[in-house]
Coordinates of N, CA and C in Angstrom, one line a residue:
M1 N -43.2 -42.8 -6.3 CA -43.1 -41.9 -5.1 C -43.8 -42.6 -4.0
S2 N -43.2 -42.6 -2.8 CA -43.9 -43.3 -1.7 C -45.0 -42.5 -1.1
A3 N -45.9 -43.2 -0.4 CA -47.0 -42.5 0.2 C -46.6 -41.4 1.2
A4 N -45.5 -41.7 1.9 CA -45.0 -40.6 2.8 C -44.6 -39.4 2.1
A5 N -43.9 -39.6 1.0 CA -43.4 -38.5 0.2 C -44.6 -37.7 -0.4
L6 N -45.6 -38.4 -0.9 CA -46.8 -37.7 -1.4 C -47.5 -37.0 -0.3
L7 N -47.6 -37.5 0.9 CA -48.2 -36.8 2.0 C -47.5 -35.5 2.3
G8 N -46.1 -35.6 2.2 CA -45.3 -34.4 2.4 C -45.6 -33.3 1.3
V9 N -45.7 -33.8 0.1 CA -46.0 -32.9 -1.0 C -47.4 -32.2 -0.8
A10 N -48.3 -33.1 -0.4 CA -49.7 -32.5 -0.2 C -49.7 -31.5 1.0
L11 N -48.9 -31.8 2.0 CA -48.9 -30.8 3.1 C -48.2 -29.5 2.7
L12 N -47.1 -29.7 1.9 CA -46.4 -28.5 1.4 C -47.4 -27.6 0.5
G13 N -48.2 -28.3 -0.4 CA -49.1 -27.6 -1.2 C -50.2 -26.9 -0.3
G14 N -50.6 -27.6 0.7 CA -51.6 -27.0 1.6 C -51.1 -25.7 2.3
L15 N -49.8 -25.8 2.7 CA -49.2 -24.6 3.3 C -49.1 -23.4 2.3
V16 N -48.7 -23.8 1.1 CA -48.6 -22.8 0.1 C -50.0 -22.1 -0.2
G17 N -51.0 -23.0 -0.2 CA -52.3 -22.5 -0.4 C -52.8 -21.5 0.6
L18 N -52.3 -21.6 1.8 CA -52.6 -20.6 2.9 C -52.1 -19.2 2.6
V19 N -51.0 -19.1 1.9 CA -50.4 -17.8 1.7 C -50.9 -17.2 0.4
V20 N -51.6 -18.0 -0.5 CA -52.0 -17.5 -1.8 C -53.0 -16.3 -1.6
P21 N -54.0 -16.4 -0.8 CA -55.0 -15.3 -0.7 C -54.3 -14.0 -0.3
P22 N -53.5 -14.0 0.8 CA -52.9 -12.7 1.2 C -52.0 -12.1 0.2
L23 N -51.3 -13.0 -0.5 CA -50.4 -12.5 -1.6 C -51.2 -11.9 -2.7
A24 N -52.3 -12.6 -3.1 CA -53.1 -12.1 -4.2 C -53.7 -10.7 -3.9
R25 N -54.1 -10.5 -2.6 CA -54.7 -9.2 -2.3 C -53.8 -8.0 -2.5
H26 N -52.5 -8.2 -2.5 CA -51.6 -7.1 -2.8 C -51.7 -6.6 -4.3
F27 N -52.3 -7.5 -5.1 CA -52.3 -7.2 -6.6 C -53.7 -6.9 -7.1
V28 N -54.7 -7.0 -6.2 CA -56.1 -6.8 -6.6 C -56.4 -5.3 -6.5
T29 N -56.8 -4.8 -7.6 CA -57.3 -3.4 -7.7 C -58.6 -3.3 -8.4
P30 N -59.6 -2.5 -7.9 CA -59.5 -1.9 -6.6 C -59.6 -3.0 -5.5
P31 N -59.2 -2.7 -4.2 CA -59.2 -3.7 -3.2 C -60.6 -4.2 -3.0
V32 N -60.7 -5.5 -2.7 CA -62.0 -6.1 -2.4 C -62.0 -6.6 -1.0
R33 N -63.1 -6.8 -0.4 CA -63.3 -7.3 0.9 C -62.7 -8.7 1.0
R34 N -62.2 -9.0 2.2 CA -61.8 -10.4 2.4 C -63.0 -11.3 2.5
G35 N -62.8 -12.5 2.1 CA -63.9 -13.4 2.0 C -63.9 -14.2 0.7
G36 N -65.1 -14.8 0.4 CA -65.1 -15.6 -0.8 C -64.6 -17.0 -0.5
P37 N -64.5 -17.8 -1.5 CA -64.0 -19.2 -1.2 C -62.5 -19.4 -1.1
V38 N -61.9 -18.5 -0.2 CA -60.4 -18.6 -0.1 C -60.0 -19.9 0.6
W39 N -61.0 -20.6 1.3 CA -60.7 -21.9 1.9 C -60.4 -22.9 0.9
L40 N -60.7 -22.7 -0.4 CA -60.4 -23.6 -1.4 C -59.0 -23.6 -1.8
C41 N -58.2 -22.6 -1.5 CA -56.8 -22.5 -1.9 C -55.9 -23.6 -1.4
P42 N -56.0 -23.9 -0.1 CA -55.1 -25.0 0.4 C -55.4 -26.3 -0.2
P43 N -56.6 -26.8 -0.2 CA -56.8 -28.1 -0.9 C -56.5 -28.1 -2.4
L44 N -56.8 -27.0 -3.1 CA -56.5 -26.9 -4.5 C -55.0 -27.0 -4.7
A45 N -54.3 -26.2 -3.9 CA -52.8 -26.2 -4.0 C -52.3 -27.6 -3.8
A46 N -52.8 -28.3 -2.8 CA -52.4 -29.7 -2.5 C -52.6 -30.6 -3.6
V47 N -53.8 -30.5 -4.3 CA -54.1 -31.3 -5.4 C -53.2 -31.0 -6.6
V48 N -52.9 -29.8 -6.8 CA -52.0 -29.4 -7.9 C -50.6 -30.0 -7.6
F49 N -50.1 -29.8 -6.4 CA -48.8 -30.3 -6.1 C -48.7 -31.8 -6.2
V50 N -49.7 -32.5 -5.7 CA -49.6 -34.0 -5.7 C -49.7 -34.5 -7.1
G51 N -50.6 -33.9 -7.9 CA -50.7 -34.3 -9.3 C -49.4 -34.2 -10.1
L52 N -48.7 -33.1 -9.9 CA -47.4 -32.9 -10.6 C -46.4 -33.9 -10.1
A53 N -46.4 -34.1 -8.8 CA -45.4 -35.0 -8.2 C -45.6 -36.4 -8.7
V54 N -46.8 -36.8 -8.8 CA -47.1 -38.2 -9.2 C -46.7 -38.4 -10.7
V55 N -47.0 -37.4 -11.5 CA -46.7 -37.6 -12.9 C -45.3 -37.4 -13.3
L56 N -44.7 -36.3 -12.7 CA -43.3 -36.0 -13.1 C -42.2 -36.8 -12.4
R57 N -42.5 -37.2 -11.1 CA -41.7 -38.0 -10.3 C -40.2 -37.5 -10.3
D58 N -39.3 -38.2 -11.1 CA -37.9 -37.9 -11.1 C -37.5 -36.9 -12.1
D59 N -38.5 -36.3 -12.8 CA -38.2 -35.2 -13.8 C -37.4 -34.1 -13.1
P60 N -36.3 -33.7 -13.6 CA -35.5 -32.6 -12.9 C -36.3 -31.3 -12.9
A61 N -37.3 -31.2 -13.7 CA -38.1 -29.9 -13.8 C -39.2 -29.8 -12.7
L62 N -39.4 -30.9 -12.0 CA -40.5 -30.9 -11.0 C -40.5 -29.7 -10.0
P63 N -39.4 -29.4 -9.4 CA -39.3 -28.2 -8.5 C -39.7 -26.9 -9.3
V64 N -39.3 -26.9 -10.5 CA -39.6 -25.7 -11.3 C -41.1 -25.5 -11.5
L65 N -41.7 -26.6 -11.9 CA -43.2 -26.6 -12.2 C -43.9 -26.3 -10.9
L66 N -43.5 -26.8 -9.8 CA -44.1 -26.5 -8.5 C -44.0 -25.0 -8.2
A67 N -42.9 -24.4 -8.4 CA -42.7 -23.0 -8.2 C -43.6 -22.2 -9.1
V68 N -43.6 -22.5 -10.4 CA -44.5 -21.8 -11.3 C -46.0 -22.0 -10.9
A69 N -46.3 -23.2 -10.4 CA -47.7 -23.4 -9.9 C -48.1 -22.4 -8.8
V70 N -47.1 -22.2 -7.9 CA -47.4 -21.3 -6.8 C -47.8 -19.9 -7.3
V71 N -47.0 -19.4 -8.2 CA -47.3 -18.0 -8.8 C -48.6 -18.1 -9.6
G72 N -48.8 -19.2 -10.3 CA -50.0 -19.4 -11.0 C -51.2 -19.4 -10.2
L73 N -51.2 -19.9 -9.0 CA -52.3 -19.9 -8.1 C -52.7 -18.4 -7.7
V74 N -51.6 -17.7 -7.5 CA -51.8 -16.3 -7.1 C -52.4 -15.5 -8.3
L75 N -51.9 -15.8 -9.5 CA -52.4 -15.1 -10.7 C -53.9 -15.5 -10.9
A76 N -54.2 -16.7 -10.7 CA -55.6 -17.1 -10.9 C -56.6 -16.4 -9.9
V77 N -56.2 -16.3 -8.7 CA -57.0 -15.6 -7.7 C -57.2 -14.1 -8.1
V78 N -56.1 -13.5 -8.5 CA -56.1 -12.1 -8.9 C -57.0 -11.9 -10.2
D79 N -56.9 -12.8 -11.2 CA -57.6 -12.6 -12.4 C -59.1 -12.8 -12.1
L80 N -59.4 -13.8 -11.3 CA -60.8 -14.0 -10.9 C -61.4 -12.8 -10.2
A81 N -60.6 -12.1 -9.4 CA -61.1 -11.0 -8.6 C -61.2 -9.7 -9.4
C82 N -60.3 -9.5 -10.3 CA -60.4 -8.1 -11.0 C -60.0 -8.2 -12.4
L83 N -60.0 -9.3 -13.1 CA -59.7 -9.5 -14.5 C -58.3 -8.8 -14.8
R84 N -57.3 -9.1 -14.0 CA -56.0 -8.6 -14.3 C -55.0 -9.8 -14.1
L85 N -53.9 -9.7 -14.9 CA -52.8 -10.6 -14.8 C -51.6 -9.7 -14.6
P86 N -51.3 -9.3 -13.4 CA -50.2 -8.2 -13.2 C -48.9 -8.7 -13.8
D87 N -48.2 -7.7 -14.4 CA -46.9 -8.0 -15.1 C -45.9 -8.5 -14.1
P88 N -45.8 -8.0 -12.8 CA -44.8 -8.5 -11.9 C -44.9 -10.0 -11.6
L89 N -46.2 -10.4 -11.5 CA -46.4 -11.9 -11.3 C -46.1 -12.7 -12.5
V90 N -46.6 -12.2 -13.7 CA -46.3 -13.0 -14.9 C -44.8 -13.0 -15.1
A91 N -44.1 -11.9 -14.8 CA -42.6 -11.9 -15.0 C -41.9 -12.8 -14.0
A92 N -42.5 -12.9 -12.8 CA -41.9 -13.8 -11.8 C -42.1 -15.3 -12.3
A93 N -43.2 -15.6 -12.8 CA -43.5 -17.0 -13.3 C -42.5 -17.2 -14.5
G94 N -42.4 -16.3 -15.4 CA -41.5 -16.5 -16.5 C -40.0 -16.7 -16.1
T95 N -39.6 -15.9 -15.1 CA -38.2 -16.0 -14.7 C -38.0 -17.3 -14.0
L96 N -38.9 -17.8 -13.2 CA -38.8 -19.1 -12.5 C -38.8 -20.2 -13.6
A97 N -39.6 -20.1 -14.6 CA -39.7 -21.1 -15.6 C -38.5 -21.2 -16.4
L98 N -38.0 -20.0 -17.0 CA -36.9 -20.0 -17.8 C -35.6 -20.3 -17.1
G99 N -35.4 -19.7 -16.0 CA -34.2 -19.9 -15.2 C -34.2 -21.4 -14.6
G100 N -35.3 -21.8 -14.1 CA -35.3 -23.2 -13.6 C -35.2 -24.3 -14.6
L101 N -35.8 -24.1 -15.7 CA -35.7 -25.1 -16.8 C -34.3 -25.1 -17.4
T102 N -33.7 -23.9 -17.5 CA -32.3 -23.9 -17.9 C -31.4 -24.7 -17.0
G103 N -31.5 -24.4 -15.7 CA -30.7 -25.2 -14.7 C -31.0 -26.6 -14.7
A104 N -32.3 -27.0 -14.9 CA -32.6 -28.5 -14.9 C -32.0 -29.1 -16.2
A105 N -32.0 -28.4 -17.3 CA -31.4 -29.0 -18.5 C -29.9 -29.2 -18.4
L106 N -29.3 -28.2 -17.8 CA -27.8 -28.3 -17.6 C -27.5 -29.4 -16.6
L107 N -28.2 -29.5 -15.5 CA -27.9 -30.6 -14.5 C -28.2 -31.9 -15.1
A108 N -29.2 -32.1 -15.9 CA -29.6 -33.4 -16.5 C -28.9 -33.7 -17.8
G109 N -28.2 -32.7 -18.3 CA -27.5 -32.9 -19.6 C -28.5 -33.1 -20.7
T110 N -29.6 -32.4 -20.7 CA -30.6 -32.5 -21.8 C -30.9 -31.2 -22.4
P111 N -30.0 -30.7 -23.2 CA -30.2 -29.4 -23.8 C -31.4 -29.4 -24.8
A112 N -31.7 -30.5 -25.4 CA -32.8 -30.6 -26.3 C -34.1 -30.2 -25.7
R113 N -34.3 -30.6 -24.4 CA -35.5 -30.3 -23.7 C -35.6 -28.8 -23.4
L114 N -34.5 -28.1 -23.2 CA -34.5 -26.7 -23.1 C -34.9 -26.0 -24.4
V115 N -34.4 -26.5 -25.5 CA -34.8 -26.0 -26.8 C -36.3 -26.2 -27.0
G116 N -36.8 -27.3 -26.6 CA -38.2 -27.6 -26.7 C -39.0 -26.6 -25.9
A117 N -38.5 -26.3 -24.7 CA -39.2 -25.3 -23.8 C -39.3 -23.9 -24.5
L118 N -38.1 -23.5 -25.0 CA -38.1 -22.2 -25.7 C -39.0 -22.1 -26.9
V119 N -39.0 -23.2 -27.7 CA -39.9 -23.2 -28.8 C -41.4 -23.2 -28.4
G120 N -41.6 -23.9 -27.3 CA -43.0 -23.9 -26.7 C -43.5 -22.5 -26.3
G121 N -42.6 -21.8 -25.7 CA -42.9 -20.5 -25.2 C -43.2 -19.5 -26.4
V122 N -42.3 -19.7 -27.4 CA -42.5 -18.8 -28.6 C -43.8 -19.1 -29.4
L123 N -44.0 -20.4 -29.6 CA -45.3 -20.8 -30.3 C -46.5 -20.4 -29.5
A124 N -46.5 -20.7 -28.2 CA -47.7 -20.3 -27.4 C -48.0 -18.8 -27.4
G125 N -46.9 -18.1 -27.3 CA -47.1 -16.6 -27.3 C -47.5 -16.1 -28.7
A126 N -46.9 -16.6 -29.7 CA -47.3 -16.2 -31.1 C -48.7 -16.6 -31.4
A127 N -49.2 -17.7 -31.0 CA -50.5 -18.2 -31.3 C -51.5 -17.3 -30.6
H128 N -51.2 -16.8 -29.4 CA -52.1 -16.0 -28.6 C -52.1 -14.5 -29.1
V129 N -50.9 -14.1 -29.6 CA -50.9 -12.8 -30.2 C -51.8 -12.7 -31.4
L130 N -51.8 -13.8 -32.2 CA -52.8 -13.8 -33.4 C -54.2 -13.8 -32.9
L131 N -54.5 -14.6 -31.9 CA -55.9 -14.6 -31.3 C -56.3 -13.2 -30.8
A132 N -55.3 -12.5 -30.2 CA -55.6 -11.2 -29.6 C -55.9 -10.2 -30.7
L133 N -55.3 -10.4 -31.9 CA -55.5 -9.4 -33.0 C -56.7 -9.7 -33.8
L134 N -57.4 -10.8 -33.6 CA -58.6 -11.1 -34.3 C -59.7 -10.0 -34.1
P135 N -60.5 -9.7 -35.1 CA -61.6 -8.8 -34.8 C -62.5 -9.2 -33.7
R136 N -62.9 -8.3 -32.8 CA -63.7 -8.6 -31.7 C -63.1 -9.5 -30.6
S137 N -61.8 -9.7 -30.7 CA -61.2 -10.6 -29.7 C -61.2 -9.9 -28.4
R138 N -61.4 -10.7 -27.3 CA -61.4 -10.2 -26.0 C -60.2 -10.7 -25.2
L139 N -59.3 -11.2 -26.0 CA -58.0 -11.7 -25.3 C -57.1 -10.6 -25.0
G140 N -56.8 -10.4 -23.8 CA -55.9 -9.3 -23.3 C -54.4 -9.7 -23.5
F141 N -53.5 -8.8 -23.5 CA -52.1 -9.1 -23.7 C -51.5 -9.6 -22.4
G142 N -52.2 -9.5 -21.3 CA -51.8 -10.2 -20.1 C -52.0 -11.7 -20.3
D143 N -53.1 -12.1 -21.0 CA -53.3 -13.5 -21.3 C -52.2 -14.0 -22.3
V144 N -51.8 -13.2 -23.2 CA -50.8 -13.5 -24.2 C -49.5 -13.8 -23.5
K145 N -49.1 -12.9 -22.6 CA -47.8 -13.1 -21.9 C -47.9 -14.3 -21.0
L146 N -49.0 -14.6 -20.3 CA -49.1 -15.8 -19.5 C -49.0 -17.0 -20.4
A147 N -49.7 -17.0 -21.5 CA -49.6 -18.2 -22.4 C -48.2 -18.5 -22.8
A148 N -47.4 -17.4 -23.1 CA -46.0 -17.6 -23.5 C -45.2 -18.2 -22.4
V149 N -45.5 -17.7 -21.2 CA -44.8 -18.3 -20.0 C -45.1 -19.8 -19.8
L150 N -46.4 -20.1 -19.9 CA -46.8 -21.5 -19.7 C -46.4 -22.4 -20.9
G151 N -46.1 -21.8 -22.0 CA -45.5 -22.6 -23.1 C -44.2 -23.1 -22.8
L152 N -43.4 -22.5 -21.9 CA -42.1 -23.0 -21.5 C -42.2 -24.4 -20.9
P153 N -42.9 -24.6 -19.8 CA -43.0 -25.9 -19.2 C -43.7 -26.9 -20.1
L154 N -44.7 -26.4 -20.9 CA -45.4 -27.3 -21.8 C -44.4 -27.8 -22.9
G155 N -43.6 -26.9 -23.4 CA -42.6 -27.3 -24.4 C -41.6 -28.3 -23.8
W156 N -41.2 -28.1 -22.6 CA -40.3 -29.0 -21.9 C -40.9 -30.4 -21.9
L157 N -42.2 -30.5 -21.6 CA -42.8 -31.8 -21.5 C -43.1 -32.4 -22.9
G158 N -43.0 -31.7 -23.9 CA -43.1 -32.3 -25.3 C -44.2 -31.7 -26.1
R159 N -44.1 -32.0 -27.4 CA -45.1 -31.4 -28.4 C -46.5 -31.8 -28.0
D160 N -46.8 -33.0 -27.6 CA -48.2 -33.4 -27.2 C -48.7 -32.6 -26.1
A161 N -47.8 -32.4 -25.1 CA -48.2 -31.6 -23.9 C -48.5 -30.1 -24.3
L162 N -47.7 -29.6 -25.2 CA -47.9 -28.2 -25.6 C -49.3 -28.1 -26.3
L163 N -49.5 -28.9 -27.3 CA -50.8 -28.8 -28.0 C -52.0 -29.1 -27.1
T164 N -51.9 -30.1 -26.2 CA -53.0 -30.4 -25.3 C -53.2 -29.3 -24.4
G165 N -52.2 -28.7 -23.8 CA -52.4 -27.6 -22.9 C -53.0 -26.4 -23.5
L166 N -52.6 -26.0 -24.7 CA -53.2 -24.9 -25.4 C -54.7 -25.1 -25.7
L167 N -54.9 -26.3 -26.2 CA -56.3 -26.6 -26.7 C -57.2 -26.7 -25.4
L168 N -56.8 -27.4 -24.4 CA -57.6 -27.6 -23.2 C -58.0 -26.3 -22.5
A169 N -57.0 -25.4 -22.5 CA -57.3 -24.1 -21.9 C -58.5 -23.4 -22.5
H170 N -58.6 -23.4 -23.9 CA -59.7 -22.7 -24.5 C -60.9 -23.6 -24.5
L171 N -60.8 -24.9 -24.5 CA -61.9 -25.7 -24.4 C -62.6 -25.6 -23.0
L172 N -61.8 -25.5 -21.9 CA -62.3 -25.3 -20.6 C -63.0 -24.0 -20.5
H173 N -62.4 -22.9 -21.1 CA -62.9 -21.6 -21.0 C -64.3 -21.5 -21.8
G174 N -64.3 -22.2 -22.9 CA -65.5 -22.2 -23.8 C -66.7 -22.9 -23.1
V175 N -66.4 -24.0 -22.5 CA -67.4 -24.7 -21.8 C -68.0 -23.9 -20.6
L176 N -67.1 -23.2 -19.9 CA -67.5 -22.4 -18.8 C -68.4 -21.3 -19.2
V177 N -68.0 -20.6 -20.3 CA -68.7 -19.5 -20.8 C -70.1 -19.9 -21.3
L178 N -70.2 -21.1 -22.0 CA -71.5 -21.6 -22.4 C -72.4 -22.0 -21.2
G179 N -71.8 -22.5 -20.2 CA -72.6 -22.9 -19.0 C -73.1 -21.6 -18.3
L180 N -72.3 -20.6 -18.2 CA -72.7 -19.4 -17.5 C -73.8 -18.7 -18.4
L181 N -73.6 -18.7 -19.7 CA -74.7 -18.1 -20.6 C -76.0 -18.9 -20.5
A182 N -75.9 -20.2 -20.4 CA -77.1 -21.0 -20.4 C -77.9 -20.8 -19.1
T183 N -77.1 -20.6 -18.0 CA -77.8 -20.4 -16.7 C -78.0 -18.9 -16.4
R184 N -77.7 -18.0 -17.4 CA -78.0 -16.6 -17.3 C -77.2 -16.0 -16.2
R185 N -76.1 -16.5 -15.9 CA -75.2 -15.9 -14.9 C -74.4 -14.7 -15.5
V186 N -74.2 -14.7 -16.8 CA -73.5 -13.7 -17.4 C -74.2 -13.3 -18.7
R187 N -73.9 -12.2 -19.3 CA -74.4 -11.7 -20.6 C -73.4 -12.0 -21.7
P188 N -73.8 -11.9 -22.9 CA -72.9 -12.2 -24.0 C -71.7 -11.2 -24.0
N189 N -71.9 -10.0 -23.5 CA -70.8 -9.0 -23.5 C -70.0 -9.0 -22.2
T190 N -70.2 -9.9 -21.3 CA -69.5 -10.0 -20.1 C -68.1 -10.4 -20.3
L191 N -67.1 -9.7 -19.7 CA -65.7 -10.1 -19.8 C -65.5 -11.2 -18.7
L192 N -64.8 -12.2 -19.1 CA -64.5 -13.3 -18.1 C -63.0 -13.6 -18.2
P193 N -62.4 -13.9 -17.0 CA -60.9 -14.2 -17.0 C -60.5 -15.4 -17.8
L194 N -59.4 -15.4 -18.5 CA -58.9 -16.5 -19.2 C -57.8 -17.2 -18.5
G195 N -57.1 -16.4 -17.6 CA -55.9 -16.9 -16.9 C -56.1 -18.2 -16.2
P196 N -57.2 -18.4 -15.4 CA -57.4 -19.6 -14.7 C -57.5 -20.8 -15.7
A197 N -58.1 -20.6 -16.8 CA -58.3 -21.7 -17.8 C -56.9 -22.0 -18.4
L198 N -56.1 -21.0 -18.7 CA -54.7 -21.3 -19.2 C -53.9 -22.1 -18.2
L199 N -54.0 -21.8 -16.9 CA -53.3 -22.5 -15.9 C -53.8 -23.9 -15.7
A200 N -55.2 -24.0 -15.7 CA -55.7 -25.4 -15.5 C -55.4 -26.2 -16.7
G201 N -55.4 -25.7 -17.9 CA -55.1 -26.5 -19.1 C -53.7 -26.9 -19.1
T202 N -52.7 -26.1 -18.6 CA -51.3 -26.5 -18.5 C -51.2 -27.6 -17.5
W203 N -51.8 -27.5 -16.3 CA -51.8 -28.6 -15.3 C -52.3 -29.9 -15.8
L204 N -53.5 -29.8 -16.4 CA -54.1 -31.1 -17.0 C -53.3 -31.7 -18.1
A205 N -52.6 -30.8 -18.9 CA -51.8 -31.4 -20.0 C -50.6 -32.1 -19.4
A206 N -50.0 -31.6 -18.3 CA -48.9 -32.3 -17.6 C -49.4 -33.6 -17.1
L207 N -50.6 -33.7 -16.6 CA -51.1 -35.0 -16.0 C -51.4 -36.0 -17.2
L208 N -52.0 -35.5 -18.2 CA -52.5 -36.4 -19.3 C -51.4 -36.8 -20.3
T209 N -50.3 -36.1 -20.4 CA -49.3 -36.5 -21.4 C -48.0 -36.8 -20.8

C-alpha cells in the first residue's frame, strides 16, 4: 500500500475517532461529564486503521474489519466509562462482521474462510461461556457476546490468529490488573472492564499473525 493510501487511511481513522466519544455518550449510564482523555480517540483510531490496512492489504475483509473496529472503539469507551457492553452495539458489530465476511467470502470465492469465521465465533463464544460459569468468575455475558463476535474476524484470519487473539486479550487484562493492584490503584474486589482487552487482543492478533 502506497504512502498516500496509508495517509488517507490514517486521516479516515482520525475522523472516525472524532465521532467515537459523542456516540459513546449515548450508551453511558448513568451519564458522565464530558472530559477525560477523549483526545486520544482520533490518534488511536488512526493507528488501528493503519495497522489493519498495512497487514491485510488486499484482503477482501479489510473494510469489514475497519467497520467492526469503529464499533469496537465505541464499545471500549463505554466499557471503560461504566462497565457495560450494550447489546445494540455488540449486535451491530456482530451484524457487520457476519454480513461483511459473508459478502467478502462470496466475492472472493473463498467459502472455507467463511466457515473458519463461523467456527471461530462459536469457539470464542463457547470458551468464554465456560469462563463465565467458573466459580467466582467476574466475566459478564456482555464480554461473552463480544468475544463471540470478535471470534468471527479472528476465525477468518485463521487458527493462529484465533488462538493468539483470545490468549492476548486475557494476558493484557491480567497484566493490567496486576499493575493496578501493585500500585494500589484498585482493590482485589474491584471490577474492571474486559472489553477493551478483548478488542486490543483481536487487533494485535491481526497484526502479528
